[in-house]
Structure formats: structure tokens, C-alpha cells
Tab-separated table of C-alpha atoms in Angstrom:
chain	number	residue	atom	x	y	z
Q	1	MET	CA	198.525	134.114	105.946
Q	2	ASN	CA	200.562	135.577	108.647
Q	3	ASN	CA	202.353	132.851	110.671
Q	4	GLY	CA	204.618	135.134	113.038
Q	5	GLU	CA	203.535	136.802	116.322
Q	6	TYR	CA	202.448	140.177	115.235
Q	7	TYR	CA	200.455	142.756	117.199
Q	8	VAL	CA	199.256	146.316	116.049
Q	9	ASP	CA	202.544	148.387	117.064
Q	10	ASP	CA	202.963	152.019	117.747
Q	11	GLU	CA	203.324	153.055	114.097
Q	12	ASP	CA	200.180	151.244	113.324
Q	13	SER	CA	198.415	152.575	116.441
Q	14	GLU	CA	199.024	156.149	114.928
Q	15	MET	CA	197.375	155.039	111.658
Q	16	VAL	CA	194.519	153.591	113.696
Q	17	LEU	CA	194.128	156.923	115.815
Q	18	LEU	CA	194.284	158.924	112.494
Q	19	LEU	CA	191.718	156.886	110.854
Q	20	GLN	CA	189.447	157.210	113.960
Q	21	LYS	CA	189.819	160.822	113.745
Q	22	LEU	CA	188.319	160.830	110.349
Q	23	ASN	CA	185.244	158.994	111.698
Q	24	VAL	CA	186.408	155.485	110.878
Q	25	SER	CA	185.297	153.009	113.666
Q	26	LYS	CA	188.087	151.525	115.829
Q	27	PRO	CA	187.354	147.952	114.646
Q	28	VAL	CA	187.356	148.974	111.137
Q	29	ALA	CA	190.579	150.889	111.498
Q	30	LYS	CA	192.413	148.171	113.255
Q	31	THR	CA	191.260	145.570	110.662
Q	32	LEU	CA	192.393	147.727	107.946
Q	33	VAL	CA	195.830	147.984	109.582
Q	34	CYS	CA	196.002	144.271	110.047
Q	35	LEU	CA	195.044	143.562	106.440
Q	36	LEU	CA	197.896	145.825	105.231
Q	37	THR	CA	200.357	143.484	107.125
Q	38	ALA	CA	199.675	140.247	105.187
Q	39	GLU	CA	198.509	139.367	101.481
Q	40	LYS	CA	195.959	136.986	102.756
Q	41	ILE	CA	194.706	136.769	106.611
Q	42	THR	CA	192.114	135.004	108.479
Q	43	SER	CA	189.568	136.711	110.824
Q	44	ARG	CA	191.114	134.560	113.613
Q	45	GLU	CA	194.515	136.199	112.815
Q	46	VAL	CA	192.957	139.716	112.775
Q	47	GLU	CA	191.383	138.949	116.295
Q	48	MET	CA	194.631	138.082	117.721
Q	49	MET	CA	196.530	140.970	116.012
Q	50	SER	CA	194.318	143.627	116.608
Q	51	ARG	CA	192.906	142.212	120.064
Q	52	LEU	CA	189.400	142.715	118.837
Q	53	ARG	CA	186.707	140.285	119.613
Q	54	GLN	CA	185.059	138.068	116.915
Q	55	PRO	CA	181.864	140.275	116.597
Q	56	GLU	CA	184.027	143.484	116.087
Q	57	VAL	CA	186.085	141.795	113.418
Q	58	SER	CA	183.047	140.448	111.788
Q	59	ILE	CA	181.265	143.758	111.627
Q	60	ALA	CA	184.461	145.393	110.267
Q	61	MET	CA	184.913	142.911	107.563
Q	62	THR	CA	181.286	143.371	106.532
Q	63	TYR	CA	181.799	147.136	106.237
Q	64	LEU	CA	185.024	146.604	104.309
Q	65	GLN	CA	183.275	144.372	102.026
Q	66	LYS	CA	180.205	146.712	101.438
Q	67	ASN	CA	182.980	149.290	100.193
Q	68	ASN	CA	184.456	146.582	97.988
Q	69	TRP	CA	187.849	146.997	99.769
Q	70	VAL	CA	188.275	143.216	100.751
Q	71	GLU	CA	187.803	139.797	99.173
Q	72	VAL	CA	186.674	136.899	101.067
Q	73	GLU	CA	187.561	133.290	100.164
Q	74	GLU	CA	186.267	130.247	102.093
Q	75	VAL	CA	188.835	127.762	102.716
Q	76	LYS	CA	188.123	124.188	103.865
Q	77	LYS	CA	189.912	123.075	107.045
Q	78	LYS	CA	192.494	120.628	106.547
Q	79	GLN	CA	191.396	118.362	109.209
Q	80	GLY	CA	188.319	117.908	111.342
Q	81	LYS	CA	184.496	119.128	110.576
Q	82	GLY	CA	182.951	122.690	111.119
Q	83	ARG	CA	182.778	125.852	109.148
Q	84	PRO	CA	185.427	126.587	106.457
Q	85	ILE	CA	187.858	129.149	107.240
Q	86	LYS	CA	187.395	132.666	105.840
Q	87	VAL	CA	190.610	134.240	104.422
Q	88	TYR	CA	190.509	137.826	103.490
Q	89	THR	CA	192.524	139.906	101.121
Q	90	LEU	CA	192.650	143.801	100.775
Q	91	THR	CA	191.701	144.311	96.966
Q	92	VAL	CA	192.132	148.101	96.998
Q	93	PRO	CA	195.349	150.008	97.577
Q	94	MET	CA	195.455	151.994	100.902
Q	95	ASP	CA	196.029	155.174	99.007
Q	96	ASP	CA	192.606	154.677	97.224
Q	97	ILE	CA	190.876	153.751	100.549
Q	98	ILE	CA	192.265	157.245	101.952
Q	99	ASP	CA	191.102	158.977	99.036
Q	100	THR	CA	187.589	157.728	99.489
Q	101	ILE	CA	187.719	158.767	103.261
Q	102	GLU	CA	189.045	161.996	102.173
Q	103	GLN	CA	186.018	162.775	99.749
Q	104	LYS	CA	183.601	161.699	102.428
Q	105	VAL	CA	185.058	164.035	104.832
Q	106	ILE	CA	185.125	167.002	102.346
Q	107	SER	CA	181.498	166.369	101.345
Q	108	GLU	CA	180.351	166.165	105.124
Q	109	ASN	CA	182.284	169.520	105.928
Q	110	GLN	CA	180.639	171.063	102.661
Q	111	MET	CA	177.324	170.213	103.898
Q	112	MET	CA	178.137	171.714	107.435
Q	113	LEU	CA	179.546	174.883	105.861
Q	114	GLU	CA	176.301	175.154	103.608
Q	115	ASN	CA	174.068	174.779	106.777
Q	116	ILE	CA	176.061	177.418	108.633
Q	117	GLU	CA	175.496	179.699	105.667
Q	118	ARG	CA	171.822	178.911	105.686
Q	119	LEU	CA	171.690	179.688	109.279
Q	120	LYS	CA	173.447	183.157	108.673
Q	121	GLY	CA	170.782	183.927	105.995
Q	122	LEU	CA	167.910	183.163	108.483
Q	123	SER	CA	169.171	185.136	111.365
């Protein structure tokens, strides 16, 4: 888990912006960047690092889990009661995630080009 003070910096921000340009939501993009900074990270740490609210982090983590890009582990608190802390780990290399995004973009653009060709054929 990340113990130092860390916020998404300019270099990370460029990655966030590029991911957003590829139709990745801002919360997912920021969460991915946070996951790249630490081997294991709690949702609370993601909130602080990314300056996202809890519901945004939760939705982003759900999306990442559905894509099998992160693993979640519940860890009991050392003291006190309450819910266990969820600790997340990126399970897929970022290159593989980028490849998946690339394939999705290519597929979507191919469909758009096919629709344009159909339009041309109908006019």
C-alpha cells in the first residue's frame, strides 16, 4: 500500500487525458493511473491520490473488475469494528489494457466507416 503523499502529477495527467480521449471515463482513467503507482492500494488511497469522490472510485473499480484488470482483497481492520478494507491490485500489464482499448477503438471506427459506406450506397 502507498504510504507517501502522492497525487496524480502532470505526467500522469497526460496519461489520464489520453485515456479520456479514447473514451475511457475520467474516474476510470485516474484510478488506473493510481493503480500503476503502487502494487496494492486501498480505495481510500485512490480517493486521496486522484481527488475523486468515493462513489466515483467505486464505479471505476467495478468497471476495472468487470474487465478483469484488477483483483480485490478484503483485509480486516487492525483495530475497531466496521467493514473490512478493500485492497486493489492491477492484475494485467498496462500494455495489455492499452491493447484492449486500441482494439475497441479500431472496432468502433470500423463500424462507423461501414455505416458511412452504406450511406454512400443509399444516396
